[in-house]
Amino acid sequence: MMATKGTKAIYPGTFDPPTNGHLDLIARASRIVDELVVAVLRNTQKGTPLFTVPERVEMLREATAEFANVSVTMFDGLLVDFAREQGAKAVLRGIRAISDYEYEFQMAMMNRKLDPELETLFMMPAEKYTYVSSRLIKGVFELGGDVTSLVPPNVVERLKQRVPGNGK
Ligand code: PNS
């Protein structure tokens, strides 16, 4: 394992597409940890994605370019294995509402079982993004709704290209 100076954390997720909630969390975490690796899961069981994994990585890279200590990559297999390979001590996850808690608790405990040394850090995004999810963004945009204040500008552009017919 590569020795790392300071605290390195992984922020894993599906990010289909990245939202301002994700970006808000990345900004907050980049001020706390020394290095943050945003990692897009390759083999998701969440059904057919709107964007490919390389597209999601690109959108995240564009949207996080201003953060010197944030990098973006993809992973597959177990998160604990990826974290170990990366020499990361922690996993970052966002919690929006109580409804996120059960799923997050289960994942955190399973990851702890698999690797007791890896900690899960939870942070809360800004209140204004509490209701924002990638799933809702896709649904609203596909039905012609305006999501410009909820996702980064580069994601709005990609949504327009991917979902023709929504001029917003
Ligand atoms: O954005 P999401 O879809 O809520 O992220 C889920 C993610 C990617 C964090 C989770 O599915 C994951 O870590 N998958 C990798 C496989 C794994 O390690 N599973 C065991 C953990 S319970």
JSON list of N, CA and C in Angstrom, two decimals, residues 75-111:
[
{"chain": "A", "resi": 75, "resn": "PHE", "atom": "N", "xyz": [-14.43, 2.90, -10.00]},
{"chain": "A", "resi": 75, "resn": "PHE", "atom": "CA", "xyz": [-14.00, 1.67, -9.32]},
{"chain": "A", "resi": 75, "resn": "PHE", "atom": "C", "xyz": [-15.04, 0.59, -9.56]},
{"chain": "A", "resi": 76, "resn": "ASP", "atom": "N", "xyz": [-14.59, -0.68, -9.38]},
{"chain": "A", "resi": 76, "resn": "ASP", "atom": "CA", "xyz": [-15.57, -1.75, -9.29]},
{"chain": "A", "resi": 76, "resn": "ASP", "atom": "C", "xyz": [-15.14, -2.71, -8.21]},
{"chain": "A", "resi": 77, "resn": "GLY", "atom": "N", "xyz": [-15.98, -3.68, -7.91]},
{"chain": "A", "resi": 77, "resn": "GLY", "atom": "CA", "xyz": [-15.69, -4.57, -6.80]},
{"chain": "A", "resi": 77, "resn": "GLY", "atom": "C", "xyz": [-16.08, -3.92, -5.50]},
{"chain": "A", "resi": 78, "resn": "LEU", "atom": "N", "xyz": [-15.48, -4.44, -4.43]},
{"chain": "A", "resi": 78, "resn": "LEU", "atom": "CA", "xyz": [-15.85, -3.93, -3.10]},
{"chain": "A", "resi": 78, "resn": "LEU", "atom": "C", "xyz": [-15.20, -2.58, -2.83]},
{"chain": "A", "resi": 79, "resn": "LEU", "atom": "N", "xyz": [-15.99, -1.71, -2.23]},
{"chain": "A", "resi": 79, "resn": "LEU", "atom": "CA", "xyz": [-15.49, -0.39, -1.87]},
{"chain": "A", "resi": 79, "resn": "LEU", "atom": "C", "xyz": [-14.31, -0.49, -0.90]},
{"chain": "A", "resi": 80, "resn": "VAL", "atom": "N", "xyz": [-14.39, -1.42, 0.05]},
{"chain": "A", "resi": 80, "resn": "VAL", "atom": "CA", "xyz": [-13.30, -1.56, 1.04]},
{"chain": "A", "resi": 80, "resn": "VAL", "atom": "C", "xyz": [-11.98, -1.92, 0.36]},
{"chain": "A", "resi": 81, "resn": "ASP", "atom": "N", "xyz": [-12.05, -2.74, -0.69]},
{"chain": "A", "resi": 81, "resn": "ASP", "atom": "CA", "xyz": [-10.83, -3.12, -1.41]},
{"chain": "A", "resi": 81, "resn": "ASP", "atom": "C", "xyz": [-10.25, -1.92, -2.16]},
{"chain": "A", "resi": 82, "resn": "PHE", "atom": "N", "xyz": [-11.15, -1.16, -2.78]},
{"chain": "A", "resi": 82, "resn": "PHE", "atom": "CA", "xyz": [-10.70, 0.04, -3.50]},
{"chain": "A", "resi": 82, "resn": "PHE", "atom": "C", "xyz": [-10.07, 1.04, -2.52]},
{"chain": "A", "resi": 83, "resn": "ALA", "atom": "N", "xyz": [-10.72, 1.22, -1.38]},
{"chain": "A", "resi": 83, "resn": "ALA", "atom": "CA", "xyz": [-10.20, 2.17, -0.38]},
{"chain": "A", "resi": 83, "resn": "ALA", "atom": "C", "xyz": [-8.81, 1.74, 0.09]},
{"chain": "A", "resi": 84, "resn": "ARG", "atom": "N", "xyz": [-8.64, 0.44, 0.29]},
{"chain": "A", "resi": 84, "resn": "ARG", "atom": "CA", "xyz": [-7.34, -0.07, 0.75]},
{"chain": "A", "resi": 84, "resn": "ARG", "atom": "C", "xyz": [-6.27, 0.18, -0.32]},
{"chain": "A", "resi": 85, "resn": "GLU", "atom": "N", "xyz": [-6.62, -0.14, -1.57]},
{"chain": "A", "resi": 85, "resn": "GLU", "atom": "CA", "xyz": [-5.68, 0.10, -2.69]},
{"chain": "A", "resi": 85, "resn": "GLU", "atom": "C", "xyz": [-5.24, 1.56, -2.74]},
{"chain": "A", "resi": 86, "resn": "GLN", "atom": "N", "xyz": [-6.19, 2.43, -2.46]},
{"chain": "A", "resi": 86, "resn": "GLN", "atom": "CA", "xyz": [-5.93, 3.87, -2.54]},
{"chain": "A", "resi": 86, "resn": "GLN", "atom": "C", "xyz": [-5.21, 4.41, -1.31]},
{"chain": "A", "resi": 87, "resn": "GLY", "atom": "N", "xyz": [-5.11, 3.59, -0.27]},
{"chain": "A", "resi": 87, "resn": "GLY", "atom": "CA", "xyz": [-4.53, 4.06, 0.98]},
{"chain": "A", "resi": 87, "resn": "GLY", "atom": "C", "xyz": [-5.42, 5.07, 1.69]},
{"chain": "A", "resi": 88, "resn": "ALA", "atom": "N", "xyz": [-6.74, 4.92, 1.51]},
{"chain": "A", "resi": 88, "resn": "ALA", "atom": "CA", "xyz": [-7.69, 5.86, 2.13]},
{"chain": "A", "resi": 88, "resn": "ALA", "atom": "C", "xyz": [-8.14, 5.33, 3.49]},
{"chain": "A", "resi": 89, "resn": "LYS", "atom": "N", "xyz": [-8.26, 6.24, 4.43]},
{"chain": "A", "resi": 89, "resn": "LYS", "atom": "CA", "xyz": [-8.68, 5.86, 5.78]},
{"chain": "A", "resi": 89, "resn": "LYS", "atom": "C", "xyz": [-10.17, 5.98, 5.98]},
{"chain": "A", "resi": 90, "resn": "ALA", "atom": "N", "xyz": [-10.83, 6.69, 5.07]},
{"chain": "A", "resi": 90, "resn": "ALA", "atom": "CA", "xyz": [-12.24, 6.99, 5.30]},
{"chain": "A", "resi": 90, "resn": "ALA", "atom": "C", "xyz": [-13.05, 7.01, 4.01]},
{"chain": "A", "resi": 91, "resn": "VAL", "atom": "N", "xyz": [-14.34, 6.75, 4.20]},
{"chain": "A", "resi": 91, "resn": "VAL", "atom": "CA", "xyz": [-15.32, 6.85, 3.12]},
{"chain": "A", "resi": 91, "resn": "VAL", "atom": "C", "xyz": [-16.26, 7.99, 3.50]},
{"chain": "A", "resi": 92, "resn": "LEU", "atom": "N", "xyz": [-16.55, 8.84, 2.54]},
{"chain": "A", "resi": 92, "resn": "LEU", "atom": "CA", "xyz": [-17.45, 9.95, 2.79]},
{"chain": "A", "resi": 92, "resn": "LEU", "atom": "C", "xyz": [-18.81, 9.64, 2.18]},
{"chain": "A", "resi": 93, "resn": "ARG", "atom": "N", "xyz": [-19.87, 9.90, 2.95]},
{"chain": "A", "resi": 93, "resn": "ARG", "atom": "CA", "xyz": [-21.23, 9.76, 2.42]},
{"chain": "A", "resi": 93, "resn": "ARG", "atom": "C", "xyz": [-22.06, 10.93, 2.91]},
{"chain": "A", "resi": 94, "resn": "GLY", "atom": "N", "xyz": [-23.01, 11.32, 2.10]},
{"chain": "A", "resi": 94, "resn": "GLY", "atom": "CA", "xyz": [-23.90, 12.40, 2.48]},
{"chain": "A", "resi": 94, "resn": "GLY", "atom": "C", "xyz": [-25.20, 11.85, 3.03]},
{"chain": "A", "resi": 95, "resn": "ILE", "atom": "N", "xyz": [-25.73, 12.53, 4.02]},
{"chain": "A", "resi": 95, "resn": "ILE", "atom": "CA", "xyz": [-27.05, 12.17, 4.55]},
{"chain": "A", "resi": 95, "resn": "ILE", "atom": "C", "xyz": [-27.94, 13.39, 4.41]},
{"chain": "A", "resi": 96, "resn": "ARG", "atom": "N", "xyz": [-29.04, 13.22, 3.70]},
{"chain": "A", "resi": 96, "resn": "ARG", "atom": "CA", "xyz": [-29.94, 14.34, 3.49]},
{"chain": "A", "resi": 96, "resn": "ARG", "atom": "C", "xyz": [-31.05, 14.36, 4.53]},
{"chain": "A", "resi": 97, "resn": "ALA", "atom": "N", "xyz": [-31.70, 13.24, 4.68]},
{"chain": "A", "resi": 97, "resn": "ALA", "atom": "CA", "xyz": [-32.85, 13.17, 5.59]},
{"chain": "A", "resi": 97, "resn": "ALA", "atom": "C", "xyz": [-32.80, 11.83, 6.32]},
{"chain": "A", "resi": 98, "resn": "ILE", "atom": "N", "xyz": [-33.68, 11.70, 7.29]},
{"chain": "A", "resi": 98, "resn": "ILE", "atom": "CA", "xyz": [-33.74, 10.45, 8.07]},
{"chain": "A", "resi": 98, "resn": "ILE", "atom": "C", "xyz": [-33.90, 9.25, 7.16]},
{"chain": "A", "resi": 99, "resn": "SER", "atom": "N", "xyz": [-34.62, 9.45, 6.06]},
{"chain": "A", "resi": 99, "resn": "SER", "atom": "CA", "xyz": [-34.87, 8.33, 5.13]},
{"chain": "A", "resi": 99, "resn": "SER", "atom": "C", "xyz": [-33.58, 7.77, 4.54]},
{"chain": "A", "resi": 100, "resn": "ASP", "atom": "N", "xyz": [-32.50, 8.54, 4.51]},
{"chain": "A", "resi": 100, "resn": "ASP", "atom": "CA", "xyz": [-31.22, 8.02, 4.01]},
{"chain": "A", "resi": 100, "resn": "ASP", "atom": "C", "xyz": [-30.54, 7.14, 5.05]},
{"chain": "A", "resi": 101, "resn": "TYR", "atom": "N", "xyz": [-30.94, 7.33, 6.30]},
{"chain": "A", "resi": 101, "resn": "TYR", "atom": "CA", "xyz": [-30.16, 6.79, 7.40]},
{"chain": "A", "resi": 101, "resn": "TYR", "atom": "C", "xyz": [-30.04, 5.27, 7.38]},
{"chain": "A", "resi": 102, "resn": "GLU", "atom": "N", "xyz": [-31.14, 4.58, 7.14]},
{"chain": "A", "resi": 102, "resn": "GLU", "atom": "CA", "xyz": [-31.13, 3.12, 7.25]},
{"chain": "A", "resi": 102, "resn": "GLU", "atom": "C", "xyz": [-30.18, 2.48, 6.24]},
{"chain": "A", "resi": 103, "resn": "TYR", "atom": "N", "xyz": [-30.30, 2.93, 5.00]},
{"chain": "A", "resi": 103, "resn": "TYR", "atom": "CA", "xyz": [-29.43, 2.42, 3.93]},
{"chain": "A", "resi": 103, "resn": "TYR", "atom": "C", "xyz": [-27.96, 2.74, 4.24]},
{"chain": "A", "resi": 104, "resn": "GLU", "atom": "N", "xyz": [-27.72, 3.95, 4.68]},
{"chain": "A", "resi": 104, "resn": "GLU", "atom": "CA", "xyz": [-26.35, 4.36, 4.96]},
{"chain": "A", "resi": 104, "resn": "GLU", "atom": "C", "xyz": [-25.77, 3.61, 6.17]},
{"chain": "A", "resi": 105, "resn": "PHE", "atom": "N", "xyz": [-26.61, 3.40, 7.18]},
{"chain": "A", "resi": 105, "resn": "PHE", "atom": "CA", "xyz": [-26.18, 2.67, 8.37]},
{"chain": "A", "resi": 105, "resn": "PHE", "atom": "C", "xyz": [-25.78, 1.24, 7.99]},
{"chain": "A", "resi": 106, "resn": "GLN", "atom": "N", "xyz": [-26.64, 0.60, 7.18]},
{"chain": "A", "resi": 106, "resn": "GLN", "atom": "CA", "xyz": [-26.35, -0.78, 6.75]},
{"chain": "A", "resi": 106, "resn": "GLN", "atom": "C", "xyz": [-25.04, -0.85, 5.98]},
{"chain": "A", "resi": 107, "resn": "MET", "atom": "N", "xyz": [-24.86, 0.09, 5.05]},
{"chain": "A", "resi": 107, "resn": "MET", "atom": "CA", "xyz": [-23.62, 0.06, 4.26]},
{"chain": "A", "resi": 107, "resn": "MET", "atom": "C", "xyz": [-22.40, 0.31, 5.13]},
{"chain": "A", "resi": 108, "resn": "ALA", "atom": "N", "xyz": [-22.51, 1.28, 6.03]},
{"chain": "A", "resi": 108, "resn": "ALA", "atom": "CA", "xyz": [-21.38, 1.62, 6.90]},
{"chain": "A", "resi": 108, "resn": "ALA", "atom": "C", "xyz": [-21.01, 0.42, 7.77]},
{"chain": "A", "resi": 109, "resn": "MET", "atom": "N", "xyz": [-22.03, -0.26, 8.30]},
{"chain": "A", "resi": 109, "resn": "MET", "atom": "CA", "xyz": [-21.75, -1.40, 9.18]},
{"chain": "A", "resi": 109, "resn": "MET", "atom": "C", "xyz": [-21.18, -2.58, 8.40]},
{"chain": "A", "resi": 110, "resn": "MET", "atom": "N", "xyz": [-21.70, -2.80, 7.18]},
{"chain": "A", "resi": 110, "resn": "MET", "atom": "CA", "xyz": [-21.15, -3.87, 6.34]},
{"chain": "A", "resi": 110, "resn": "MET", "atom": "C", "xyz": [-19.71, -3.56, 5.98]},
{"chain": "A", "resi": 111, "resn": "ASN", "atom": "N", "xyz": [-19.45, -2.32, 5.62]},
{"chain": "A", "resi": 111, "resn": "ASN", "atom": "CA", "xyz": [-18.07, -1.94, 5.28]},
{"chain": "A", "resi": 111, "resn": "ASN", "atom": "C", "xyz": [-17.16, -2.07, 6.51]}
]
